[in-house]
GROMACS .gro file of C-alpha atoms in nm:
model
  189
    1MET     CA    1  -0.775   1.701   2.891
    2ILE     CA    2  -0.463   1.919   2.879
    3GLN     CA    3  -0.418   2.142   2.574
    4ARG     CA    4  -0.062   2.093   2.449
    5ILE     CA    5  -0.109   2.320   2.148
    6PRO     CA    6  -0.348   2.618   2.139
    7PHE     CA    7  -0.642   2.511   1.925
    8THR     CA    8  -0.859   2.723   1.699
    9ARG     CA    9  -1.100   2.601   1.433
   10LEU     CA   10  -0.974   2.587   1.076
   11THR     CA   11  -0.989   2.922   0.901
   12ASP     CA   12  -1.121   2.949   0.547
   13ARG     CA   13  -0.766   2.985   0.411
   14GLN     CA   14  -0.641   2.682   0.603
   15TRP     CA   15  -0.938   2.475   0.492
   16ALA     CA   16  -0.889   2.578   0.128
   17ALA     CA   17  -0.521   2.478   0.151
   18LEU     CA   18  -0.607   2.145   0.315
   19GLN     CA   19  -0.888   2.042   0.078
   20PRO     CA   20  -0.673   1.930  -0.220
   21PHE     CA   21  -0.488   1.687   0.006
   22LEU     CA   22  -0.811   1.555   0.155
   23ALA     CA   23  -0.966   1.506  -0.189
   24ARG     CA   24  -0.687   1.261  -0.280
   25ALA     CA   25  -0.719   1.081   0.053
   26ALA     CA   26  -1.099   1.069   0.065
   27PRO     CA   27  -1.214   0.729   0.186
   28GLN     CA   28  -1.462   0.539  -0.027
   29GLY     CA   29  -1.819   0.503   0.091
   30ARG     CA   30  -2.079   0.750   0.200
   31PRO     CA   31  -1.981   1.114   0.157
   32LEU     CA   32  -1.908   1.293   0.483
   33SER     CA   33  -2.178   1.524   0.611
   34ASP     CA   34  -1.927   1.794   0.709
   35PRO     CA   35  -1.561   1.707   0.646
   36ARG     CA   36  -1.440   2.043   0.779
   37HIS     CA   37  -1.614   1.985   1.112
   38ARG     CA   38  -1.462   1.637   1.129
   39MET     CA   39  -1.111   1.776   1.063
   40ASP     CA   40  -1.172   2.040   1.332
   41GLY     CA   41  -1.256   1.760   1.575
   42MET     CA   42  -0.948   1.563   1.472
   43PHE     CA   43  -0.718   1.863   1.513
   44HIS     CA   44  -0.885   1.952   1.845
   45LEU     CA   45  -0.800   1.610   1.984
   46LEU     CA   46  -0.450   1.617   1.831
   47SER     CA   47  -0.382   1.937   2.022
   48THR     CA   48  -0.410   1.735   2.344
   49ASP     CA   49  -0.270   1.407   2.476
   50ALA     CA   50  -0.618   1.264   2.519
   51PRO     CA   51  -0.737   0.936   2.367
   52TRP     CA   52  -1.005   0.932   2.096
   53ARG     CA   53  -1.274   0.836   2.346
   54ALA     CA   54  -1.227   1.178   2.512
   55MET     CA   55  -1.355   1.357   2.201
   56PRO     CA   56  -1.586   1.647   2.295
   57ALA     CA   57  -1.948   1.568   2.212
   58GLU     CA   58  -1.976   1.865   1.975
   59TYR     CA   59  -1.757   1.682   1.720
   60GLY     CA   60  -1.943   1.353   1.737
   61PRO     CA   61  -1.840   1.009   1.860
   62GLY     CA   62  -1.469   0.962   1.919
   63ALA     CA   63  -1.478   0.624   1.744
   64THR     CA   64  -1.607   0.788   1.424
   65ILE     CA   65  -1.331   1.051   1.426
   66ALA     CA   66  -1.070   0.783   1.504
   67ARG     CA   67  -1.194   0.570   1.212
   68HIS     CA   68  -1.172   0.872   0.982
   69PHE     CA   69  -0.818   0.943   1.109
   70ARG     CA   70  -0.722   0.580   1.041
   71ARG     CA   71  -0.860   0.596   0.686
   72LEU     CA   72  -0.677   0.919   0.612
   73THR     CA   73  -0.359   0.769   0.755
   74GLU     CA   74  -0.390   0.456   0.542
   75ALA     CA   75  -0.440   0.681   0.238
   76GLY     CA   76  -0.104   0.849   0.312
   77LEU     CA   77  -0.239   1.195   0.395
   78TRP     CA   78   0.013   1.278   0.667
   79GLU     CA   79   0.313   1.189   0.450
   80ARG     CA   80   0.181   1.412   0.172
   81LEU     CA   81   0.124   1.695   0.419
   82LEU     CA   82   0.478   1.659   0.559
   83GLN     CA   83   0.616   1.677   0.206
   84ALA     CA   84   0.397   1.981   0.132
   85LEU     CA   85   0.523   2.158   0.446
   86ALA     CA   86   0.878   2.108   0.321
   87ASP     CA   87   0.794   2.236  -0.028
   88LEU     CA   88   0.566   2.530   0.055
   89GLY     CA   89   0.677   2.875   0.164
   90PRO     CA   90   0.671   2.995   0.524
   91ARG     CA   91   0.358   3.208   0.472
   92HIS     CA   92   0.144   2.929   0.329
   93PRO     CA   93  -0.170   2.858   0.539
   94LEU     CA   94  -0.066   2.495   0.594
   95GLN     CA   95   0.239   2.617   0.784
   96GLN     CA   96   0.001   2.742   1.054
   97LEU     CA   97  -0.109   2.381   1.104
   98ARG     CA   98   0.249   2.253   1.119
   99ARG     CA   99   0.250   2.141   1.484
  100LEU     CA  100  -0.086   1.967   1.448
  101ILE     CA  101   0.033   1.787   1.135
  102PHE     CA  102   0.346   1.679   1.323
  103ARG     CA  103   0.132   1.540   1.606
  104ALA     CA  104  -0.087   1.358   1.354
  105ALA     CA  105   0.224   1.207   1.194
  106ARG     CA  106   0.337   1.087   1.537
  107ARG     CA  107   0.004   0.913   1.592
  108ALA     CA  108   0.011   0.774   1.238
  109TYR     CA  109   0.350   0.611   1.296
  110ARG     CA  110   0.191   0.305   1.455
  111MET     CA  111  -0.011   0.243   1.140
  112ARG     CA  112   0.240   0.353   0.875
  113GLY     CA  113   0.562   0.222   1.028
  114MET     CA  114   0.915   0.321   0.938
  115GLY     CA  115   0.822   0.511   0.622
  116ILE     CA  116   0.692   0.809   0.813
  117ILE     CA  117   1.000   0.816   1.039
  118VAL     CA  118   1.234   0.805   0.740
  119LEU     CA  119   1.041   1.083   0.566
  120ALA     CA  120   1.038   1.306   0.875
  121ARG     CA  121   1.413   1.253   0.926
  122ARG     CA  122   1.497   1.326   0.562
  123LEU     CA  123   1.288   1.643   0.568
  124GLY     CA  124   1.445   1.752   0.897
  125PHE     CA  125   1.113   1.749   1.083
  126LEU     CA  126   1.230   1.607   1.415
  127GLY     CA  127   0.907   1.731   1.575
  128ALA     CA  128   0.715   1.479   1.364
  129LEU     CA  129   0.908   1.186   1.513
  130PRO     CA  130   0.723   0.979   1.776
  131GLY     CA  131   1.003   1.019   2.029
  132PRO     CA  132   1.350   1.164   2.071
  133ALA     CA  133   1.551   1.124   1.750
  134TRP     CA  134   1.837   0.945   1.924
  135MET     CA  135   1.601   0.669   2.043
  136LEU     CA  136   1.440   0.599   1.706
  137PRO     CA  137   1.568   0.387   1.417
  138ASP     CA  138   1.772   0.564   1.152
  139PRO     CA  139   1.786   0.358   0.830
  140ASP     CA  140   1.989   0.627   0.650
  141LEU     CA  141   2.265   0.598   0.910
  142SER     CA  142   2.291   0.223   0.853
  143LYS     CA  143   2.334   0.279   0.478
  144ARG     CA  144   2.614   0.530   0.544
  145LEU     CA  145   2.786   0.291   0.783
  146VAL     CA  146   2.773   0.004   0.535
  147ALA     CA  147   2.913   0.235   0.266
  148LEU     CA  148   3.194   0.332   0.505
  149GLN     CA  149   3.276  -0.033   0.567
  150MET     CA  150   3.276  -0.105   0.192
  151ARG     CA  151   3.524   0.177   0.129
  152HIS     CA  152   3.769   0.017   0.370
  153ARG     CA  153   3.724  -0.345   0.266
  154GLU     CA  154   4.085  -0.382   0.140
  155ASN     CA  155   4.216  -0.285   0.486
  156PHE     CA  156   3.931  -0.454   0.668
  157GLY     CA  157   4.145  -0.602   0.946
  158ARG     CA  158   4.294  -0.268   1.047
  159PHE     CA  159   3.957  -0.101   1.000
  160VAL     CA  160   3.786  -0.344   1.239
  161LEU     CA  161   4.063  -0.312   1.498
  162ARG     CA  162   4.038   0.065   1.495
  163TRP     CA  163   3.665   0.119   1.441
  164GLY     CA  164   3.506  -0.214   1.542
  165ARG     CA  165   3.362  -0.119   1.881
  166PRO     CA  166   3.237   0.230   1.782
  167LEU     CA  167   3.080   0.085   1.467
  168ARG     CA  168   2.913  -0.192   1.665
  169ASN     CA  169   2.774   0.070   1.903
  170LEU     CA  170   2.654   0.283   1.611
  171MET     CA  171   2.490  -0.014   1.443
  172GLY     CA  172   2.309  -0.083   1.770
  173MET     CA  173   2.180   0.274   1.770
  174VAL     CA  174   2.064   0.240   1.408
  175GLY     CA  175   1.789   0.003   1.516
  176GLY     CA  176   1.658   0.241   1.780
  177ARG     CA  177   1.519   0.146   2.117
  178ALA     CA  178   1.265  -0.131   2.150
  179HIS     CA  179   1.062   0.074   2.397
  180ILE     CA  180   1.047   0.451   2.441
  181PRO     CA  181   0.918   0.549   2.785
  182ARG     CA  182   0.587   0.733   2.786
  183TYR     CA  183   0.730   1.032   2.971
  184LEU     CA  184   0.978   1.086   2.685
  185ARG     CA  185   0.707   1.053   2.420
  186LEU     CA  186   0.490   1.304   2.606
  187CYS     CA  187   0.767   1.562   2.629
  188MET     CA  188   0.767   1.598   2.249
  189PRO     CA  189   0.617   1.934   2.142
   0.00000   0.00000   0.00000
């Protein structure tokens, strides 16, 4: 298991800053025995490229931590944390968890879909994208291109002759790549 990000357990300040977000995303059911320990385990694994089954035994079964991650993701925790990172000052304790939150957002993309990509792009958090920005879909770009076409609808023939091929290429880029190679995904910080 290769550490991609140096990992330390959550400090009291970081935990206090994280708790309000977790309270809103708390899954229903039995209360957790130690939610801080579970978040430590989650962040420990997020600091690596390892799968959930490689969870160190001190944090409990990897399947349990993965299920908790999935529930927090479905509750929208990572989107709220991305928004909070954009709104909070640079000295806020959550900013110290920035890279781990970005890595969690990248893992959450498979469950949350385009919404998390759009949010990360709009906030300027390219590190939270699950691959290089130029290989991922960009819905905002498609809206701008359609608006550009609408502005030139009276001269549409000349517009298409001049800008047809570049616009077609841009529209192809808007959808992103169908497959991003693993080596490119792994080179993300």
